[in-house]
XYZ file of C-alpha atoms in Angstrom:
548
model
C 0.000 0.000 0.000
C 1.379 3.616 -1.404
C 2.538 5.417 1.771
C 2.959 2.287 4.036
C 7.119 1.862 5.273
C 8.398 -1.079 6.657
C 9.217 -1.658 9.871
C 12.833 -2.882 11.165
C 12.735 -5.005 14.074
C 15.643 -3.350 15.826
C 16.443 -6.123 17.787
C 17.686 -7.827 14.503
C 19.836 -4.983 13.953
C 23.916 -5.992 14.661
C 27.253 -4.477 14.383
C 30.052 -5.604 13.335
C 32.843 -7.556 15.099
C 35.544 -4.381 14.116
C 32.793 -2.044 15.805
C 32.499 -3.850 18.634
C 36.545 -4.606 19.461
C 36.855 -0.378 19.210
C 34.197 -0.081 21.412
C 35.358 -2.549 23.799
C 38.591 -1.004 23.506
C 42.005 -2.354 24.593
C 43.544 -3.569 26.732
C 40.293 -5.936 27.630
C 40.646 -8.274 24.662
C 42.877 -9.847 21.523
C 41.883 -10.878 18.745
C 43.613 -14.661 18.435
C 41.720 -15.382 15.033
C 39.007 -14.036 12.621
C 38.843 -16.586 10.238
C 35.598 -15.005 8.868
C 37.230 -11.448 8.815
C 35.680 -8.358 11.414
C 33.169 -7.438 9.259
C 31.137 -10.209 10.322
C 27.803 -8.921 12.441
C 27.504 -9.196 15.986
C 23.605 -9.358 17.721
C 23.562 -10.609 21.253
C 25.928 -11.233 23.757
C 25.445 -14.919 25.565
C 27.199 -16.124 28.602
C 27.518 -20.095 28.480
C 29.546 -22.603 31.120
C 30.671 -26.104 31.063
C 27.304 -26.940 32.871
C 25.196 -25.951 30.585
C 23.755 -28.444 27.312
C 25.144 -27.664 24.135
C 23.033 -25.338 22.036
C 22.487 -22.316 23.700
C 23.951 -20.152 21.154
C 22.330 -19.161 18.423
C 23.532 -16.706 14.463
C 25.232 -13.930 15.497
C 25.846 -14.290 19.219
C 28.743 -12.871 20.764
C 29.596 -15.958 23.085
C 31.180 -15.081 26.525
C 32.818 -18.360 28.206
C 32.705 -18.196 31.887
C 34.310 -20.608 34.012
C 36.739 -22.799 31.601
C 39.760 -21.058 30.306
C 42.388 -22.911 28.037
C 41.846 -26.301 26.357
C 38.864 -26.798 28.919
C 37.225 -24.237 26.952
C 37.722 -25.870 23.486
C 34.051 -27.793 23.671
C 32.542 -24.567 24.333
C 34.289 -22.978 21.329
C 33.130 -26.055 18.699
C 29.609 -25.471 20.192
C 28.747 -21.693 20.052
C 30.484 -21.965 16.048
C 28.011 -25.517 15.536
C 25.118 -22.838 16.702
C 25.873 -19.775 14.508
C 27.625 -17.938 16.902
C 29.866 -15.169 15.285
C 32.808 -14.650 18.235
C 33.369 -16.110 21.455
C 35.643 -14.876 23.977
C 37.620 -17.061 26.447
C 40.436 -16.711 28.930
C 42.795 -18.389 27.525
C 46.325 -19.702 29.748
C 49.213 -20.618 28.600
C 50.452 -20.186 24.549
C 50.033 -24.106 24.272
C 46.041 -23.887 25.104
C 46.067 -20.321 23.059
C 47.303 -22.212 20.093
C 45.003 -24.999 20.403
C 41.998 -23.110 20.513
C 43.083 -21.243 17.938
C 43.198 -23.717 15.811
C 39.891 -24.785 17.085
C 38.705 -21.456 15.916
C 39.943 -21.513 12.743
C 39.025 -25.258 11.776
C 35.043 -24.383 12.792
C 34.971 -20.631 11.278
C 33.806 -18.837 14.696
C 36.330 -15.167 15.817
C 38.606 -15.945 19.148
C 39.051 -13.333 21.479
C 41.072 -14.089 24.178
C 40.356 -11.986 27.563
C 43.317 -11.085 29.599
C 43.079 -12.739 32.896
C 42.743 -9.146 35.123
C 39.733 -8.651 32.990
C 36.433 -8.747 34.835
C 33.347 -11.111 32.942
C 30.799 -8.218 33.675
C 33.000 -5.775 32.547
C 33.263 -6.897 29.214
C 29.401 -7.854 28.865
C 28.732 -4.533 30.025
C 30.820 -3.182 27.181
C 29.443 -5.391 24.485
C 25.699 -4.548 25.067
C 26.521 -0.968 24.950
C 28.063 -1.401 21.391
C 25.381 -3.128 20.476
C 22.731 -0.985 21.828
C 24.268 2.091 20.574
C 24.246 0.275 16.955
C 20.578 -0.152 17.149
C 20.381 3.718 18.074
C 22.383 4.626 15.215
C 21.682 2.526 12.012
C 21.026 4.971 9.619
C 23.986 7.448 10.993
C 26.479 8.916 8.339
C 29.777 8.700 8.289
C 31.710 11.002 10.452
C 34.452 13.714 10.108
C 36.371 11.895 12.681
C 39.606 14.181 12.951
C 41.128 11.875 14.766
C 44.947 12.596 14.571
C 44.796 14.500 11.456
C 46.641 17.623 12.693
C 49.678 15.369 13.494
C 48.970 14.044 9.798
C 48.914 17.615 8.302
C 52.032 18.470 10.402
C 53.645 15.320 9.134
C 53.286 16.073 5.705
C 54.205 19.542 5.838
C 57.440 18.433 7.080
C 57.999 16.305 4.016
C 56.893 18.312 1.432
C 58.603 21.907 2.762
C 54.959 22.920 2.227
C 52.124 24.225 3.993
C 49.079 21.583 4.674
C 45.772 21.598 4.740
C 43.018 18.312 5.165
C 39.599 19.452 3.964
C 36.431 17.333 3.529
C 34.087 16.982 0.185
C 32.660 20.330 0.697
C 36.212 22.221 1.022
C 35.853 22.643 4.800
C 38.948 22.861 6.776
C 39.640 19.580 8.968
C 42.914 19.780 9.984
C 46.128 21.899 8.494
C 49.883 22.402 9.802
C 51.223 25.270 11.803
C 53.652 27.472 9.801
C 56.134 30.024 10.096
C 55.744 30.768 6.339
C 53.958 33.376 4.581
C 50.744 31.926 3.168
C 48.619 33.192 0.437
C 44.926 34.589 -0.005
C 43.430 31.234 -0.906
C 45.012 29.725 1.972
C 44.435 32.285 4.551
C 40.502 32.724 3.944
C 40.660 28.978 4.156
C 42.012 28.700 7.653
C 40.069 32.011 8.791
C 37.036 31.062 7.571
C 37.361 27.066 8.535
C 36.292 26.796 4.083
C 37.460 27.900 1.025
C 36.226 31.167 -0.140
C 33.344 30.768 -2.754
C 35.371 33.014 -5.451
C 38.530 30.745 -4.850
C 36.393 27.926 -5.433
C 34.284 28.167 -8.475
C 37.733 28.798 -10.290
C 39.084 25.703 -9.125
C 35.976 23.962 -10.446
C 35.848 25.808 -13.290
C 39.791 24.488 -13.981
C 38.389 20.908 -13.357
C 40.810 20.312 -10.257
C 37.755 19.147 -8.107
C 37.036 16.705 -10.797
C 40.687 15.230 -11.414
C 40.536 15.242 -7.403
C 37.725 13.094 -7.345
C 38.202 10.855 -9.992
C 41.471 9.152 -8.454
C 44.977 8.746 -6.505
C 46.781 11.267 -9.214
C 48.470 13.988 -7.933
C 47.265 17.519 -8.771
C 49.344 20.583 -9.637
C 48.190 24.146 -9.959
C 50.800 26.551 -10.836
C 51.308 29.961 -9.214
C 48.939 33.017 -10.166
C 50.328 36.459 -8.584
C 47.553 37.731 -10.411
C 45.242 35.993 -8.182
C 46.788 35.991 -4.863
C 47.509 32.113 -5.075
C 51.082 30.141 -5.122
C 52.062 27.259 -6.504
C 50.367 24.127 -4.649
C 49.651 20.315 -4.944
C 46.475 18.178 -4.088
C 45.612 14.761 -3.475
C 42.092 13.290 -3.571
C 41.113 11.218 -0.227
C 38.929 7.906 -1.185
C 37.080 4.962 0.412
C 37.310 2.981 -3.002
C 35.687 5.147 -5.690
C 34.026 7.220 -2.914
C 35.593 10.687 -2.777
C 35.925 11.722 1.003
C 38.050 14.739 0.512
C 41.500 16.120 -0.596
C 45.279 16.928 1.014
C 46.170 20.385 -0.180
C 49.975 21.695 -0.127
C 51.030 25.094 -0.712
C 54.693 26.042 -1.176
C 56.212 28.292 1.391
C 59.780 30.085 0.914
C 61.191 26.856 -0.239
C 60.020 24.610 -3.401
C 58.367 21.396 -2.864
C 60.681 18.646 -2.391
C 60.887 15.891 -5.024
C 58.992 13.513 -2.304
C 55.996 15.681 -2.079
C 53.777 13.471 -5.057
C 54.974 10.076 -2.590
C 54.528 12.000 0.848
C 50.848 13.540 -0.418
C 49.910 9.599 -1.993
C 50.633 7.936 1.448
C 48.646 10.786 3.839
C 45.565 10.556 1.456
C 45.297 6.877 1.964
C 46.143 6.980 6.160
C 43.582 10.047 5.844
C 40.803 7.514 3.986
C 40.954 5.455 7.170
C 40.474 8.354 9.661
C 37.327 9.918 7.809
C 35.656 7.030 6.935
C 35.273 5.592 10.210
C 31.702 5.773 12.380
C 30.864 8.517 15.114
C 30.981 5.369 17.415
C 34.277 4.636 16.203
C 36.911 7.765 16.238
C 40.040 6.803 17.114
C 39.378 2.967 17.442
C 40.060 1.687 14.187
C 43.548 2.639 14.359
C 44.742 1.227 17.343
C 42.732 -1.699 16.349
C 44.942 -2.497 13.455
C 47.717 -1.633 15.601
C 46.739 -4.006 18.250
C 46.254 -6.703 15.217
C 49.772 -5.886 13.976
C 51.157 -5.972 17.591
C 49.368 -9.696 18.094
C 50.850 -11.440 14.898
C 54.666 -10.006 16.162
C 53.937 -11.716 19.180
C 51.969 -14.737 17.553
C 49.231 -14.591 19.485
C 46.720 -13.311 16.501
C 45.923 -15.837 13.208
C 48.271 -14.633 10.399
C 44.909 -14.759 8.038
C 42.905 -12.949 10.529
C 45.502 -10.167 10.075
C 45.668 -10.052 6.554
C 41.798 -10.172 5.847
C 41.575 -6.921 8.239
C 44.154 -5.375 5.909
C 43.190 -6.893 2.757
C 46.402 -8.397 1.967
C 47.570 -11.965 0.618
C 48.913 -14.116 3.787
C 50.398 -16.684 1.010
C 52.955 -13.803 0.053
C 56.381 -12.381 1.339
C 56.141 -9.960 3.957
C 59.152 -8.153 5.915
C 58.895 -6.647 9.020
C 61.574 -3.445 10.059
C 61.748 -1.915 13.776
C 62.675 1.567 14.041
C 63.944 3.332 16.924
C 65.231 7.235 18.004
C 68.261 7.984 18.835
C 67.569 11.387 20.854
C 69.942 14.213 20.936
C 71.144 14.609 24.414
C 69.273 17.256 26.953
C 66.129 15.784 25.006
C 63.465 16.247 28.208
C 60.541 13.303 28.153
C 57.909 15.476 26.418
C 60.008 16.473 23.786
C 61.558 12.731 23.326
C 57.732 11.930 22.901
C 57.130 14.645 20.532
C 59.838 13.483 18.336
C 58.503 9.264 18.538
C 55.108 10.465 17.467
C 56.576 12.389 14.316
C 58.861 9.709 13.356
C 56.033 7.353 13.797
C 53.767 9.646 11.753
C 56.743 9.921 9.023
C 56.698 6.136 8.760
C 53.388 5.525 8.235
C 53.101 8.244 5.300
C 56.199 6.243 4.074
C 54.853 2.807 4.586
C 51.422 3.313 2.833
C 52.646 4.836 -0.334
C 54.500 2.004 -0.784
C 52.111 -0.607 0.196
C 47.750 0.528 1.259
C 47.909 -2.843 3.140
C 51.417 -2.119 4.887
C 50.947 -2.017 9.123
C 52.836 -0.008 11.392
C 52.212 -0.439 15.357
C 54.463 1.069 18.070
C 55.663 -1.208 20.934
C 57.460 0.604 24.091
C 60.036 2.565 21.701
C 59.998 0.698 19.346
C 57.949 1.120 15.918
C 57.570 -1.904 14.050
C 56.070 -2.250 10.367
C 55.190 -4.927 8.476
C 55.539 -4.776 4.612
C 53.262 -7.394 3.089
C 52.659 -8.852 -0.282
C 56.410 -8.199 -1.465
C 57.674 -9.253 -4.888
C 58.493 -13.331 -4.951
C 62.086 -12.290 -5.937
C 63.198 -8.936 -4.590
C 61.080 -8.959 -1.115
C 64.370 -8.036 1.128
C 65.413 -5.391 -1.170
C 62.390 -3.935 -1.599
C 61.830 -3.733 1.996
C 65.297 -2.224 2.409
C 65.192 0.622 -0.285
C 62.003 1.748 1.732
C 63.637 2.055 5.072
C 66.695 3.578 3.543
C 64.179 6.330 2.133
C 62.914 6.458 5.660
C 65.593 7.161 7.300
C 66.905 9.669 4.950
C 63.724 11.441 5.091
C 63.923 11.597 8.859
C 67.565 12.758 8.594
C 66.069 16.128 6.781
C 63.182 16.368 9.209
C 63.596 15.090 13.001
C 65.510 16.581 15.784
C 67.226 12.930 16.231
C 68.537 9.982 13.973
C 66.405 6.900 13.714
C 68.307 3.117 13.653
C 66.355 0.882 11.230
C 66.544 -3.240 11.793
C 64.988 -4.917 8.897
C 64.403 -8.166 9.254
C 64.861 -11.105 6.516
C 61.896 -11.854 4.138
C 59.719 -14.601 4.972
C 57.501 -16.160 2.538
C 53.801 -15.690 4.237
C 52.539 -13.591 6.825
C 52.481 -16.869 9.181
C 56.527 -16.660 9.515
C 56.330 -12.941 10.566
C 57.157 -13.573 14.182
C 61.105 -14.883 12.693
C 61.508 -11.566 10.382
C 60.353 -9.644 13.594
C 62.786 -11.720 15.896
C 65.760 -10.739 13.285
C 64.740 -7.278 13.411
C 65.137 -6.691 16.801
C 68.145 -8.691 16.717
C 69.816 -6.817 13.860
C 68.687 -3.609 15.989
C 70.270 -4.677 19.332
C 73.381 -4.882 17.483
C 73.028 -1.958 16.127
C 72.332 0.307 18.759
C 75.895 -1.203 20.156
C 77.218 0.714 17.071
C 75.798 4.223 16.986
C 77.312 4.723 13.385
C 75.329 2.595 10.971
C 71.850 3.497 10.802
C 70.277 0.432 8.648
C 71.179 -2.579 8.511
C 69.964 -6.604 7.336
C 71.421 -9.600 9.187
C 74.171 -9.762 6.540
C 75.336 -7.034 7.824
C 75.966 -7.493 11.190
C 75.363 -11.246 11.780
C 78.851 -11.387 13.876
C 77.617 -8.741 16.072
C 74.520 -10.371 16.494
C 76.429 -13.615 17.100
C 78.214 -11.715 20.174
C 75.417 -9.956 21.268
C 73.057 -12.970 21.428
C 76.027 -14.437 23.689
C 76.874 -11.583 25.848
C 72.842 -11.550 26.690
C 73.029 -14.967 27.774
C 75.920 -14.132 29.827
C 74.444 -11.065 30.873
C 71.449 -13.552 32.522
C 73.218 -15.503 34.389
C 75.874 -14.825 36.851
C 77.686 -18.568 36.487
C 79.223 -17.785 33.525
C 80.955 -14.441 34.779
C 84.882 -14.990 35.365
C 85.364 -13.058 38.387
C 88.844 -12.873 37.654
C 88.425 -9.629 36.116
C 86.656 -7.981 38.576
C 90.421 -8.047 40.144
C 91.090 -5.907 37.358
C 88.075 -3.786 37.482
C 88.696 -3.187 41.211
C 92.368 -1.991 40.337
C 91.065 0.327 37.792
C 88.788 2.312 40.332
C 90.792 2.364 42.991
C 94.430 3.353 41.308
C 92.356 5.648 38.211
C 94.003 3.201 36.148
C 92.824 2.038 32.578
C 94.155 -1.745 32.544
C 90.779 -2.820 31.670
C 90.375 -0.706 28.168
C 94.078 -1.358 27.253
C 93.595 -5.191 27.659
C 90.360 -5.007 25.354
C 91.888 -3.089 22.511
C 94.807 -4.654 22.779
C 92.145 -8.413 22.097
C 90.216 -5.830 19.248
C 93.526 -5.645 17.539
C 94.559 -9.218 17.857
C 97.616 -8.621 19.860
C 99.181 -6.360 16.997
C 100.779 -3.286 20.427
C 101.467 -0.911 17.814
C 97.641 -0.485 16.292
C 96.518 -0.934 19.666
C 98.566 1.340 21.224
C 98.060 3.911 18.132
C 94.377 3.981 19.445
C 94.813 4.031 22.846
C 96.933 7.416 22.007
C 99.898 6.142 24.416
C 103.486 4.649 23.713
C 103.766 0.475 22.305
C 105.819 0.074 25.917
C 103.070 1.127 28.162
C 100.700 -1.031 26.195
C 102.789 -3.753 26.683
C 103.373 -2.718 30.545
C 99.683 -2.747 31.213
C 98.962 -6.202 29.357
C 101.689 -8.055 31.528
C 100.060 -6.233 34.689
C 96.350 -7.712 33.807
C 97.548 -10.889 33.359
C 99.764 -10.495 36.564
C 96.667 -9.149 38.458
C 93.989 -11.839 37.347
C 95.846 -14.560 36.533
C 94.793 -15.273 33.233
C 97.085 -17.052 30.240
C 96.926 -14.777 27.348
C 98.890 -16.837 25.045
C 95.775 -19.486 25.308
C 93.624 -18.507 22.517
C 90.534 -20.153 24.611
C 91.717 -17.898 27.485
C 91.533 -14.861 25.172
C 88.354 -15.611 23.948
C 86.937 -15.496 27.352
C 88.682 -12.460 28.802
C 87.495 -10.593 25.406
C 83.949 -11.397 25.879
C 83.786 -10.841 29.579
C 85.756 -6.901 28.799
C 82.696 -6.457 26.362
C 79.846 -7.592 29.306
C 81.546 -5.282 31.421
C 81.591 -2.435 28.700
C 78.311 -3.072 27.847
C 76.858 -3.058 31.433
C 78.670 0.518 31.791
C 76.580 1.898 29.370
């Protein structure tokens, strides 16, 4: 009948497993596997036991399990996925039972989530009903103009391009833009004042077609400078969700030109941007973190390699690299300001990492920032991955108040073997940060550091293995302002040859070969036994490196 609408039963109405994690938020819950993906819908949240008859859950049930955790749990898990159920959540135990039900998971099609043992049952069905509810409340909302972190973005990119940045929405409004010391121009300075462009400066730009070529893909736009008009040389970018237009990345030069990185730098914000704007009132700032949690869960193995790479859209049957960054502040760098200078180098590597890959992750743990480079080419995958960290580094050489130290890990060939490229990364990074100089380096590089290092740590942990002979010659050094200890380690760095040794210890071949012939009078130890010198060489460097 004309006029008549139908009605939605509301309580059919479900969200979808990525809404709910952002609304349940971290640290309450990881995702272990998603073998469906997170776009799967959530409607109800269930509790079930070990008590009760299999069953009870029905389609789209969020299932909490109460009282099993680990492989107890796993009949639970094959249950609530026989019934429909879209995700159940379960304390898990140790990485044995995490791995089993995982693989439970996966095997039956249902989304793990395992709750961290602090985590209260209540707490999380409280949090779950609320995303839900507020789903129900809000099914026919629009997207939002979540800002999110776009300032940082803007700020970001200004520092790559030597350019002035602004982030504006479909209709031209101003969303975000970068502080300057520059002088700006007309077009630009309405903009900011008036939070939009100026009708005038717009109609011209649609009458030159820009807002067209900005709409109709990833191209980069140029408009050349017109004194005539008030308006300097600038580039654009057009922000999109697929073929839906969701705004545009403006930059206008200031007293310098462009840099030749500004078409890569504006490519990679527009597509970190298309994440940001596209997300749900409900949702602002969560979707981030949640692919950062993701990212942080597959390092650590905890979180189903496919699970991962259907969030991102990437192939898990590919190469993939991971690379750890990490600052090396200027001294007299205060907390706040050693903070200020992680978030722009992590903001610099993102830009980085999407223009060279949309499905590339990057997730900071402690100080570290990690990033994974997926689907890499069969052949070239470590190379690949290298040039981009090389570009990264050079880029944060021109625009951070500190140098960054890049471990890249080897290439692996799926995203299931990620955990190994990140455990070489932070190996080839340990090493590194032992030697200040280089700034990026592979395993190739620097295996035989890594060799030592990997041995002095194991020394390091356990007091047996220290010779406390040459605390005798520590001792001696402190008390007498002596340096027996350095001269006896370079004179091992440069295999016994006095005169290189002594060239670098800046005092005569005799008082080299004085202090020598006093450590091993002191301590006792045979330095003409090459085992002997092995020992005394590594225990020098535990002692150098525990100084630090």
């Amino acid at each position: 009948m004309a006029g008549e609408v139908d009605s939605v039963d509301v309580t059919e109405v479900g969200v979808p497993l990525r809404q709910l994690l952002t609304t349940i938020g971290d640290p309450l819950v990881d995702v272990l596997a998603a073998p469906a993906g997170l776009d799967v819908e959530v409607r109800d949240v269930v509790i079930v036991d070990p008590e009760e008859e299999s069953g009870s859950s029905r389609s789209g049930d969020f299932v909490l399990v109460i009282g099993a955790r680990g492989r107890a749990a796993m009949r639970l898990v094959r249950d609530a996925a026989r019934g429909g159920a879209t995700a159940v959540a379960v304390k898990i135990g140790s990485e044995a039972d995490a791995g089993a039900l995982r693989d439970t998971a996966i095997d039956t099609g249902i989304a793990l989530l395992g709750v961290r043992p602090e985590v209260r049952w209540e707490r999380l069905e409280s949090y779950a009903h609320t995303a839900i509810d507020n789903a129900r409340l809000t099914t026919d909302a629009d997207l939002g103009e979540a800002l999110g972190d776009l300032f940082s973005l803007a700020q970001t990119v200004a520092a790559m391009t030597d350019g002035i940045v602004s982030i504006e929405d479909t209709a031209s409004r101003v969303l975000a833009y970068s502080r300057s010391d520059d002088e700006v121009d007309e077009l630009r300075r309405l903009s900011i004042l008036g939070r939009q462009g100026p009708e005038a400066y717009l109609a011209m730009l649609r009458e030159w077609g820009v807002y067209h070529r900005l709409r109709a893909g990833e191209d980069v736009v140029r408009l050349e400078e017109r004194p005539d008009l008030g308006i300097r040389r600038r580039m654009a970018v057009g922000i999109h969700a697929g073929s839906q237009p969701l705004g545009s990345i403006w930059v206008q030069e200031g007293a310098r030109p462009l840099s030749e990185r500004s078409e890569r730098a504006l490519l990679g914000a527009a597509r970190l941007a298309a994440v940001q704007l596209i997300r749900q009132r409900s949702e602002v700032g969560g979707e981030p973190r949640l692919r950062e949690n993701l990212l942080a869960g597959l390092l650590d193995g905890r979180v189903d390699a496919r699970s991962v790479a259907d969030n991102i859209g990437a192939d898990a049957e590919r190469p993939a690299v991971v690379a750890v960054f990490t600052l090396r502040p200027a001294g007299g760098a205060d907390r706040s300001e050693l903070e200020l200078q992680r978030s722009e180098m992590t903001g610099l590597i993102s830009v980085h990492a999407s223009a060279y890959r949309r499905s590339a992750l990057v997730t900071t743990i402690g100080s570290r920032v990690y990033v994974l480079l997926p689907e890499l080419p069969e052949r070239s995958a470590g190379s690949a991955a290298l040039q981009l960290t090389k570009e990264i580094v050079t880029a944060a050489g021109q625009h951070l108040r500190a140098r960054v130290q890049v471990g890249v890990g080897s290439a692996v060939s799926t995203l299931d073997d990620v955990v190994e490229s990140r455990a070489e990364a932070d190996r080839v990074l340990e090493a590194l940060l032992h030697d200040g100089g280089t700034e990026v380096a592979t395993i190739s590089d620097v295996r035989a550091q890594v060799v030592v290092s990997e041995i002095l740590t194991m020394l390091q942990g356990n007091d047996r293995y220290r010779d406390s002979r040459l605390e005798v010659l520590h001792e001696h050094d402190a008390e007498h302002g002596a340096e027996l200890a350095r001269s006896l380690l370079t004179y091992l760095e440069h295999f016994g040859e006095v005169r290189s040794a002594s060239a670098a210890l800046h005092v005569h071949p005799n008082t080299l070969r004085y202090r020598v012939r006093r450590a091993g009078d002191l301590t006792g130890i045979d330095l003409t036994s090459p085992t002997e010198r092995l020992n005394t060489h590594l225990q020098l460097l535990l002692a150098k490196r525990a100084r630090r």
